[in-house]
PDB file of C-alpha atoms in Angstrom:
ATOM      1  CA  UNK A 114       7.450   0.407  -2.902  1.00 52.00           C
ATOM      2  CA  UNK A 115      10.729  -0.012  -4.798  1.00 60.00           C
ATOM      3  CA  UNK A 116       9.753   0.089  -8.740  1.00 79.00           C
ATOM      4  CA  UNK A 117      11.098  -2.524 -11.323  1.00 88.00           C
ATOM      5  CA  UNK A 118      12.344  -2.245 -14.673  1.00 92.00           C
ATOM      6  CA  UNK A 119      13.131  -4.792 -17.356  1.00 95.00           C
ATOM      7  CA  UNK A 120      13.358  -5.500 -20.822  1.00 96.00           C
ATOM      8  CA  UNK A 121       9.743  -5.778 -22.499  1.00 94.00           C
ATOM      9  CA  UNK A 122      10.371  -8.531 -25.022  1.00 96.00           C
ATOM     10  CA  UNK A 123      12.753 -11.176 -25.476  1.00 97.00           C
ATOM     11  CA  UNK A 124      12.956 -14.387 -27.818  1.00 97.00           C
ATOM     12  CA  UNK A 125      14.937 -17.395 -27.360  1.00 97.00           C
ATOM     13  CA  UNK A 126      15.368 -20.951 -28.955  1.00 97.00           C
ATOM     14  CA  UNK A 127      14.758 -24.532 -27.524  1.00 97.00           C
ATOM     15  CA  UNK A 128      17.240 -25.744 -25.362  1.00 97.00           C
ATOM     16  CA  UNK A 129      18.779 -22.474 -24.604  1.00 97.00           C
ATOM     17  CA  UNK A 130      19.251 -21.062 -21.394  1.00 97.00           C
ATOM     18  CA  UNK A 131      17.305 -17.982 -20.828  1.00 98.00           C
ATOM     19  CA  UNK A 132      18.496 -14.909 -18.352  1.00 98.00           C
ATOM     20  CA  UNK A 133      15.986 -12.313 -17.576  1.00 97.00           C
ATOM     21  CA  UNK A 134      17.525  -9.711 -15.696  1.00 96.00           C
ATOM     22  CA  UNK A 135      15.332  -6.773 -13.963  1.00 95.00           C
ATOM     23  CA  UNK A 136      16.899  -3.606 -12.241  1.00 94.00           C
ATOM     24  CA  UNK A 137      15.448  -2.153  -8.852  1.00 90.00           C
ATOM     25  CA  UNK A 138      17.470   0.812  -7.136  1.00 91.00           C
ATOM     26  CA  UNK A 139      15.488   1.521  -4.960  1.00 87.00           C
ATOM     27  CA  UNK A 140      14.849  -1.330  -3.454  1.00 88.00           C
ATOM     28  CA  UNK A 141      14.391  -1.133   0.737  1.00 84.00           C
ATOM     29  CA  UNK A 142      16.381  -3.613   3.271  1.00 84.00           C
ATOM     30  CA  UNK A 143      13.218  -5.580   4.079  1.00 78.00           C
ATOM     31  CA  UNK A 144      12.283  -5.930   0.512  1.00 82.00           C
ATOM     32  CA  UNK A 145      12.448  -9.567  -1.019  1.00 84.00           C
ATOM     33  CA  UNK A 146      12.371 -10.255  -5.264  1.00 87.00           C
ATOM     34  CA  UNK A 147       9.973 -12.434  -6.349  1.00 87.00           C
ATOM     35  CA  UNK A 148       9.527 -14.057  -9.943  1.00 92.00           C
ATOM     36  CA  UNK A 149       5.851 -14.894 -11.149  1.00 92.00           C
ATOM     37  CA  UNK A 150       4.947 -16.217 -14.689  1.00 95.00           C
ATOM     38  CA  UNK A 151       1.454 -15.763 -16.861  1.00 94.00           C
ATOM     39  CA  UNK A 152       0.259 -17.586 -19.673  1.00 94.00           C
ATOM     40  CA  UNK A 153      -2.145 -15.990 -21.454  1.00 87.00           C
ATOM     41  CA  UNK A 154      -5.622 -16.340 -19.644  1.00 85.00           C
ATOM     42  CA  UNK A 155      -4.478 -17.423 -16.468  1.00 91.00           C
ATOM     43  CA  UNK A 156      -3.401 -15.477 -13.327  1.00 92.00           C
ATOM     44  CA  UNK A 157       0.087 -15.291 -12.827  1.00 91.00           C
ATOM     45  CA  UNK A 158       1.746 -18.458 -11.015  1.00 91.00           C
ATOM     46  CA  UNK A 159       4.666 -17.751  -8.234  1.00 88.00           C
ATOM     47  CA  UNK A 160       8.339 -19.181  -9.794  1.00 91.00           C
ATOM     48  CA  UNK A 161      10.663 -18.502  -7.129  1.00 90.00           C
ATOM     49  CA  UNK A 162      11.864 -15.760  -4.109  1.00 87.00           C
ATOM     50  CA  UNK A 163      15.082 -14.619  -2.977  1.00 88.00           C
ATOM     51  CA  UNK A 164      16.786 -12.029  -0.669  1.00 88.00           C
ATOM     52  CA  UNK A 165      20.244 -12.418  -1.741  1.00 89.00           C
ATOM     53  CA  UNK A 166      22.746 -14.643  -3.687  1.00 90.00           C
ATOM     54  CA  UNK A 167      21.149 -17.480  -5.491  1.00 95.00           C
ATOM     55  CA  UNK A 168      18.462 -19.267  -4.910  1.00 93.00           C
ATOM     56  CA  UNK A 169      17.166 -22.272  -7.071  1.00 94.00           C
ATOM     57  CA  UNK A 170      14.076 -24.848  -7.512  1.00 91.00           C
ATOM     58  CA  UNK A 171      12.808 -27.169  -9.838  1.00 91.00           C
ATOM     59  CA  UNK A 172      11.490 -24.264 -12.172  1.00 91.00           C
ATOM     60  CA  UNK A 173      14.553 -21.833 -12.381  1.00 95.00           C
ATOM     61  CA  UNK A 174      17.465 -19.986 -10.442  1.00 97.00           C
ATOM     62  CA  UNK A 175      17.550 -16.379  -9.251  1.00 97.00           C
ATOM     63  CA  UNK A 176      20.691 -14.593  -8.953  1.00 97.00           C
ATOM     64  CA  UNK A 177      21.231 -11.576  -6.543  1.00 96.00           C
ATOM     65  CA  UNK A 178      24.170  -9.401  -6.472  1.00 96.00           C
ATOM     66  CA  UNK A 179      25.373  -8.041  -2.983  1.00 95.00           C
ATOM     67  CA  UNK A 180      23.894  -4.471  -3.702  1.00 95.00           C
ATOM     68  CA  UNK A 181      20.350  -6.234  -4.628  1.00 94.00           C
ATOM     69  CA  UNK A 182      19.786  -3.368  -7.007  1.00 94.00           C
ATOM     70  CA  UNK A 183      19.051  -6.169 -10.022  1.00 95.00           C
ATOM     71  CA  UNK A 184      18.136  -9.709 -10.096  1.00 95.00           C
ATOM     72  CA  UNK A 185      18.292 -12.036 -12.781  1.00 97.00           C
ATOM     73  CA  UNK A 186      15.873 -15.137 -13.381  1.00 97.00           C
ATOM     74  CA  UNK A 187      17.797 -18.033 -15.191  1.00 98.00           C
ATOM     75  CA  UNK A 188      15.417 -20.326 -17.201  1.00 97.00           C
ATOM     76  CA  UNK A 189      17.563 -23.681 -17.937  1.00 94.00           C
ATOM     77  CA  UNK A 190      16.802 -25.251 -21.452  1.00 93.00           C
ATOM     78  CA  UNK A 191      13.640 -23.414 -21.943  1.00 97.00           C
ATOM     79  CA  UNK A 192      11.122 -25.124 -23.920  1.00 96.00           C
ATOM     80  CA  UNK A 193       8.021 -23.992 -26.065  1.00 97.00           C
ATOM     81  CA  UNK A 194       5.548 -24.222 -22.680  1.00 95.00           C
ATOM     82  CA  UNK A 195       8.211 -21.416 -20.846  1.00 96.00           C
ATOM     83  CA  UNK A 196       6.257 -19.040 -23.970  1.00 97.00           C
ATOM     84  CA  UNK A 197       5.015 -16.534 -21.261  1.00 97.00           C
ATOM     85  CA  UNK A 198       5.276 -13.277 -19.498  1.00 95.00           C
ATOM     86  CA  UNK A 199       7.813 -13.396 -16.728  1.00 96.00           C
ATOM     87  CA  UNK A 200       7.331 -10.422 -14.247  1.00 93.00           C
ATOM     88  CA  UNK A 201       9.931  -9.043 -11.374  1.00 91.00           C
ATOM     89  CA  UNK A 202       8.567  -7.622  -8.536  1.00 86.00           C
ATOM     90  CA  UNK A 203       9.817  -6.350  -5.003  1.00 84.00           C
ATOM     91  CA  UNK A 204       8.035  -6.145  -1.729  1.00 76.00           C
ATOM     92  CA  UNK A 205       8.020  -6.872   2.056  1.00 65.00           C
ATOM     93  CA  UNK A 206       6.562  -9.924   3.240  1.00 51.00           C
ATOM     94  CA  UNK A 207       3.753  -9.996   5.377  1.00 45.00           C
ATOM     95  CA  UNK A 208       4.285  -9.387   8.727  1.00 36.00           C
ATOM     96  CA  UNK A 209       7.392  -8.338   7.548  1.00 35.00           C
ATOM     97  CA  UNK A 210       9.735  -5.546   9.470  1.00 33.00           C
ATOM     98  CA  UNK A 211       8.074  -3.087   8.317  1.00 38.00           C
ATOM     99  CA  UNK A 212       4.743  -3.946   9.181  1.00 41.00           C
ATOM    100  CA  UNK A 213       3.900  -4.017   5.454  1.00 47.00           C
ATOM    101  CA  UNK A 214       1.045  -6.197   3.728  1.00 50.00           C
ATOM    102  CA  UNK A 215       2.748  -7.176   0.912  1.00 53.00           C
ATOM    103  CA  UNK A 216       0.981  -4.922  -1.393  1.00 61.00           C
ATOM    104  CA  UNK A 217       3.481  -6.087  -4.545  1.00 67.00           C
ATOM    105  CA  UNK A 218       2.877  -4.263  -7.746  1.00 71.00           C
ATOM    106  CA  UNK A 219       3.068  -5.483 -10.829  1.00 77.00           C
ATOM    107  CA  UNK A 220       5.066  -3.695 -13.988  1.00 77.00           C
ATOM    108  CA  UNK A 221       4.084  -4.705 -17.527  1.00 80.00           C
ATOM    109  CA  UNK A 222       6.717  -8.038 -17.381  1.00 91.00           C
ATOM    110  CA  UNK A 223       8.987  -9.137 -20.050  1.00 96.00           C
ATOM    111  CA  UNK A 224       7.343 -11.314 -22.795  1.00 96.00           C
ATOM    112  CA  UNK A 225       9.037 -14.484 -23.493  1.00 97.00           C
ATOM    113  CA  UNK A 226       9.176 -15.991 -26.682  1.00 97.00           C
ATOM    114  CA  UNK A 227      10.508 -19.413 -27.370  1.00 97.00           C
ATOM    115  CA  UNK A 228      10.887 -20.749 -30.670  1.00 97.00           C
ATOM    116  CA  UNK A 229      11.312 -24.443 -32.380  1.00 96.00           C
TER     117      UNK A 229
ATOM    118  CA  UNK B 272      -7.331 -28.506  -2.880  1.00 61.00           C
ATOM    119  CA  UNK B 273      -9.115 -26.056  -4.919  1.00 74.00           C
ATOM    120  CA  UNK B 274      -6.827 -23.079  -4.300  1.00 92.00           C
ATOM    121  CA  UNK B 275      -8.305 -19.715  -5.438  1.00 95.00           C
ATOM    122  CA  UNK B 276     -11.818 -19.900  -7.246  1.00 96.00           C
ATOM    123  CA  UNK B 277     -13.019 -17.244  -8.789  1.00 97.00           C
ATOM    124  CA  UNK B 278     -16.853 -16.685 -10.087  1.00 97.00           C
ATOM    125  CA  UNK B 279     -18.188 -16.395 -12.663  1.00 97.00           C
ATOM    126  CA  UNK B 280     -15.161 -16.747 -15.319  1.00 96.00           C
ATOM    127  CA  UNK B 281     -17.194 -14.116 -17.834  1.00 96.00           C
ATOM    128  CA  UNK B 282     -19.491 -11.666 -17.473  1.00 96.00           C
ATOM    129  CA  UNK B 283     -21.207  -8.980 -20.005  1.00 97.00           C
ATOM    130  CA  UNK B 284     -23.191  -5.852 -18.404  1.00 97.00           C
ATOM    131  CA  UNK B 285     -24.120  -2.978 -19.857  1.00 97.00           C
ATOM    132  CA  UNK B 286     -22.979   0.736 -18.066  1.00 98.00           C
ATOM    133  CA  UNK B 287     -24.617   1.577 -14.887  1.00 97.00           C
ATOM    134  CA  UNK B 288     -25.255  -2.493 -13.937  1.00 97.00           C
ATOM    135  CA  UNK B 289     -24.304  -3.733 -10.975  1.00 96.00           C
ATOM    136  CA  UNK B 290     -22.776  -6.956 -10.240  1.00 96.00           C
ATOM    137  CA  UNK B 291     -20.638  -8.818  -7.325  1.00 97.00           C
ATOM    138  CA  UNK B 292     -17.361 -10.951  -8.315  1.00 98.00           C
ATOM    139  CA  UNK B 293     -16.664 -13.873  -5.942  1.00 97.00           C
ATOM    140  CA  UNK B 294     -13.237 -14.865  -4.673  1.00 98.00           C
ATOM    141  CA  UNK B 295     -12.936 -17.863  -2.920  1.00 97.00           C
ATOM    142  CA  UNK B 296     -10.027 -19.487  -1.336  1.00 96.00           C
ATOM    143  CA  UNK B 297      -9.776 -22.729   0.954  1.00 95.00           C
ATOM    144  CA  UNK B 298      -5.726 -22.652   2.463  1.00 91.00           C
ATOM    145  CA  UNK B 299      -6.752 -20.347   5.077  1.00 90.00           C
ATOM    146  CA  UNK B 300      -4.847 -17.508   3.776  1.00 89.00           C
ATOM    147  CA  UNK B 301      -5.341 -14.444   5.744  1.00 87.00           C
ATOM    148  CA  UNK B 302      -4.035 -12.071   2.854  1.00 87.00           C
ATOM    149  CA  UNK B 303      -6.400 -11.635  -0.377  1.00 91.00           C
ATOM    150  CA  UNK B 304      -6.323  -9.084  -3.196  1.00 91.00           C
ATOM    151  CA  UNK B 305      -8.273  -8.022  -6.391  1.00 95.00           C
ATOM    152  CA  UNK B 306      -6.329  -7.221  -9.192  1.00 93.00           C
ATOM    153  CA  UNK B 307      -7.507  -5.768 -12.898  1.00 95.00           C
ATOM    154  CA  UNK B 308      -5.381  -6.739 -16.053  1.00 94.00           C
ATOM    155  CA  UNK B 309      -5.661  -4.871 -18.998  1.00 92.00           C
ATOM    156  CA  UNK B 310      -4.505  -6.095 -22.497  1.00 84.00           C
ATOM    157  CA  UNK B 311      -0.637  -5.527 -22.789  1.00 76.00           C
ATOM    158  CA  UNK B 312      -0.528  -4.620 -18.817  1.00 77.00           C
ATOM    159  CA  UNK B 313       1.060  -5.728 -15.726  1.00 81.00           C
ATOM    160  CA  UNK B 314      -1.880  -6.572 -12.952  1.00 86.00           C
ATOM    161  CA  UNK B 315      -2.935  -3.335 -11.103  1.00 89.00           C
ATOM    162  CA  UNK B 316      -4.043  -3.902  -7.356  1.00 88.00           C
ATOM    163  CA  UNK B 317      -7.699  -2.706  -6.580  1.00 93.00           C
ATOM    164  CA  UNK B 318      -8.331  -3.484  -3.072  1.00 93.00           C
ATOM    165  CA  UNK B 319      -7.096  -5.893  -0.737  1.00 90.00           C
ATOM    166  CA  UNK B 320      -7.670  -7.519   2.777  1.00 91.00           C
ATOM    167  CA  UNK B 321      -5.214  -8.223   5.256  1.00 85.00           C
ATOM    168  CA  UNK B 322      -7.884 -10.131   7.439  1.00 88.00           C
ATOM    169  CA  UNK B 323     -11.431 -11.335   8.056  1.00 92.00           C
ATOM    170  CA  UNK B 324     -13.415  -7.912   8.568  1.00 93.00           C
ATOM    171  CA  UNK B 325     -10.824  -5.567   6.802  1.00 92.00           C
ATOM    172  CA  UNK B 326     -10.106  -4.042   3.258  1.00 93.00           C
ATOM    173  CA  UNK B 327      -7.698  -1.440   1.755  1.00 90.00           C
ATOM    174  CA  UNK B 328      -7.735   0.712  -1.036  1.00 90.00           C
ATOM    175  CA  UNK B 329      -4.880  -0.264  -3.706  1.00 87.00           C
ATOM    176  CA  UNK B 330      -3.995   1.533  -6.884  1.00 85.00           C
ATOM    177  CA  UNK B 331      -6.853   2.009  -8.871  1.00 92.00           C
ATOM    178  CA  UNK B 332     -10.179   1.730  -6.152  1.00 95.00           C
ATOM    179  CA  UNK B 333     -11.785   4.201  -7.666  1.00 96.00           C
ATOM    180  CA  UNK B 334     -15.810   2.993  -8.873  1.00 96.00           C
ATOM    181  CA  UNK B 335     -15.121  -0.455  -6.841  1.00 98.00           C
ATOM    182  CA  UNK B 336     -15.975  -1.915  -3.017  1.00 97.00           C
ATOM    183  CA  UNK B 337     -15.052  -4.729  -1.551  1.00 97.00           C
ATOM    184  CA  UNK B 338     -15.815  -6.941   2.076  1.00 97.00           C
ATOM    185  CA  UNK B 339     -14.238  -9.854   3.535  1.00 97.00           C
ATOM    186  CA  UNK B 340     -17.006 -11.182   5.931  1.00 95.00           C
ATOM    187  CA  UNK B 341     -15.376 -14.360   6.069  1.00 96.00           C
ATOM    188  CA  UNK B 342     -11.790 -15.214   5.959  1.00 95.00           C
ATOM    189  CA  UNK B 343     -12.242 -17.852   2.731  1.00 96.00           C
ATOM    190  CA  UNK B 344     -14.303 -15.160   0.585  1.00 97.00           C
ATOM    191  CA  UNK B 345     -12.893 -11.573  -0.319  1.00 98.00           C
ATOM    192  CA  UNK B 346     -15.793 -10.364  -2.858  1.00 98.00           C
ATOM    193  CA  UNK B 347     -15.291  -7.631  -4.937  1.00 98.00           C
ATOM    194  CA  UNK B 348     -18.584  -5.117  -6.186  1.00 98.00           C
ATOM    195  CA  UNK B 349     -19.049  -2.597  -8.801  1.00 97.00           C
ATOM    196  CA  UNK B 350     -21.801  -1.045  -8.148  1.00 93.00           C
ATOM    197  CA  UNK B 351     -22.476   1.190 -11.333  1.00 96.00           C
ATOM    198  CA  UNK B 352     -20.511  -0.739 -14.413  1.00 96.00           C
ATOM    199  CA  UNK B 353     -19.032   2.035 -16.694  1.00 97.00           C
ATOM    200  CA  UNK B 354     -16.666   0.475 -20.140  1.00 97.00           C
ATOM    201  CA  UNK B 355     -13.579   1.655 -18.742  1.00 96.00           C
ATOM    202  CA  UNK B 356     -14.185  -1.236 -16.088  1.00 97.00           C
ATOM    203  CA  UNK B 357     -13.996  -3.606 -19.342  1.00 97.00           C
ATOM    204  CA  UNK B 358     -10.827  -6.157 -18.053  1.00 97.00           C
ATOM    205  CA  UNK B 359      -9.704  -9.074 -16.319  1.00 97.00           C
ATOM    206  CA  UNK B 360      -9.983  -9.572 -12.703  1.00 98.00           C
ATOM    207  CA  UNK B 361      -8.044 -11.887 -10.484  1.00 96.00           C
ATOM    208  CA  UNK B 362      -8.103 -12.653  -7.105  1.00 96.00           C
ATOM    209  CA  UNK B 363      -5.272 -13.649  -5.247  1.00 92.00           C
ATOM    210  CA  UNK B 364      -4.287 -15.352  -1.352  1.00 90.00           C
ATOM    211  CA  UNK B 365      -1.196 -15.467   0.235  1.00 84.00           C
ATOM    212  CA  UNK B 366      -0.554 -16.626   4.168  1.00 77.00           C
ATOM    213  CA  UNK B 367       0.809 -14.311   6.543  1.00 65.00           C
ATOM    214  CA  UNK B 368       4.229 -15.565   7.762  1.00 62.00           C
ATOM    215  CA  UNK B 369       7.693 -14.009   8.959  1.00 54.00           C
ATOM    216  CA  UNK B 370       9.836 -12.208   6.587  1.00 51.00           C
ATOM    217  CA  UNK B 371       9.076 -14.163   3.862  1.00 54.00           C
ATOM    218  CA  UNK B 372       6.362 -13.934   1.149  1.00 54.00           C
ATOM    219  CA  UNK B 373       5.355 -17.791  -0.015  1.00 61.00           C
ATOM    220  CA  UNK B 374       4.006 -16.261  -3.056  1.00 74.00           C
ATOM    221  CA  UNK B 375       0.513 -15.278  -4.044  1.00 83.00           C
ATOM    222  CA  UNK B 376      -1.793 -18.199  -5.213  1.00 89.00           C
ATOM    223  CA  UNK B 377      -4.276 -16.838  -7.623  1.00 92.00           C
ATOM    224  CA  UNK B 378      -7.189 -17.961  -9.280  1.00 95.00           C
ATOM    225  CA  UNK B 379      -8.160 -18.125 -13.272  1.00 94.00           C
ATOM    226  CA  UNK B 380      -9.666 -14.902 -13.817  1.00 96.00           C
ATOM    227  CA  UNK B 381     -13.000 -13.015 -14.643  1.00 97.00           C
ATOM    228  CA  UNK B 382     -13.080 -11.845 -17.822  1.00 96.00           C
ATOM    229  CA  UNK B 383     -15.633  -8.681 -17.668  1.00 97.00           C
ATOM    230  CA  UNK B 384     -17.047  -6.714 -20.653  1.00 97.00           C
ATOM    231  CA  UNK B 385     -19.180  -3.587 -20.148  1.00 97.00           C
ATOM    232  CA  UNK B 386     -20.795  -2.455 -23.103  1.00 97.00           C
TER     233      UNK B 386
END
């Protein structure tokens, strides 16, 4: 399973738009990037999913670069409620190519800050 | 639509209890995991089930079990407590489609404390 690296901290204002950007080398062909968000005492809620380009929802936009080797989640005009811990992670789907079970790991995320 | 419920949401035992954590989900997931958080941590899978009548060992199985009798409940045991077990458990579902992964759905957590 490909690993993930990104930045442990960051802080931002209101109203600013926030890029979180998290490297994977090694990640495999079947492999897709996938966003989630934790507030503290709740289990981590799914943001968004891409394979390549850009991809965007009501939450936030996820850009992909033709190697896929990083992957940055854009947080438009955060607010004080995007105060959270925003973790990258790769993996194959279920009943992917591979055969895999989606067996994504989780890396320590990248706490987000947002102040008045 | 409940989602992922998770029982109970705390728990104290003392080392060398036993005690069974109950995941329950009702979208008909086939895919369900345990996961342990510990302060300052990413989520670190325990076991997981890719099916009704199936488990797998994750990263850290060791001094846990698990079954998955039914396809709604994935339950997760420890049958002999010890501190280092001290942390928060979540459950989580996803569905099993194509290529892509909808995202996990999990539930709220068990906060356990072994003393």
């Amino acid at each position: 399973l490909a690993k993930t690296t990104q930045p442990i901290s960051m802080d931002s204002y209101e109203g600013q738009e926030v890029n979180i950007t998290c490297s994977h080398n090694n990640i495999a062909t079947n492999d897709y990037i996938t966003w989630y968000q934790q507030f503290p005492s709740q289990g981590p809620r799914f943001i968004i999913q891409g394979y390549k380009t850009k991809v965007t929802n009501e939450v936030a936009s996820l850009f992909i670069p033709a190697d896929r080797k990083s992957s940055t989640l854009s947080l438009p005009r955060v607010s004080l409620s995007d105060t959270a811990v925003y973790y990258c992670l790769v993996g194959d789907g279920p009943g992917g190519f591979s055969g895999g079970y989606n067996k994504l790991i989780f890396g320590a995320g990248t706490r987000l800050a947002v102040h008045p | 639509n409940a989602g992922v419920t998770q029982t109970p949401k705390f728990r104290v035992l003392k080392t060398g209890q036993s005690m069974t954590l109950l995941c329950a989900q009702d979208m008909n997931h086939e895919y369900m995991y345990w996961y342990r958080q510990d302060p300052g941590m990413g989520l670190r899978l325990i076991h997981y089930s890719v099916g009704e009548g199936t488990t797998a060992k994750g990263e850290v199985p060791d001094g846990y079990n698990v079954s998955r009798l039914k396809k709604q409940n994935f339950l997760l045991g420890l049958e002999s407590a010890a501190p280092s077990q001290t942390s928060v458990y979540f459950c989580a579902s996803n569905r099993r489609t194509g290529r892509e992964n909808y995202g996990y759905t999990f539930g709220s957590g068990t906060r356990l404390t072994v003393v």
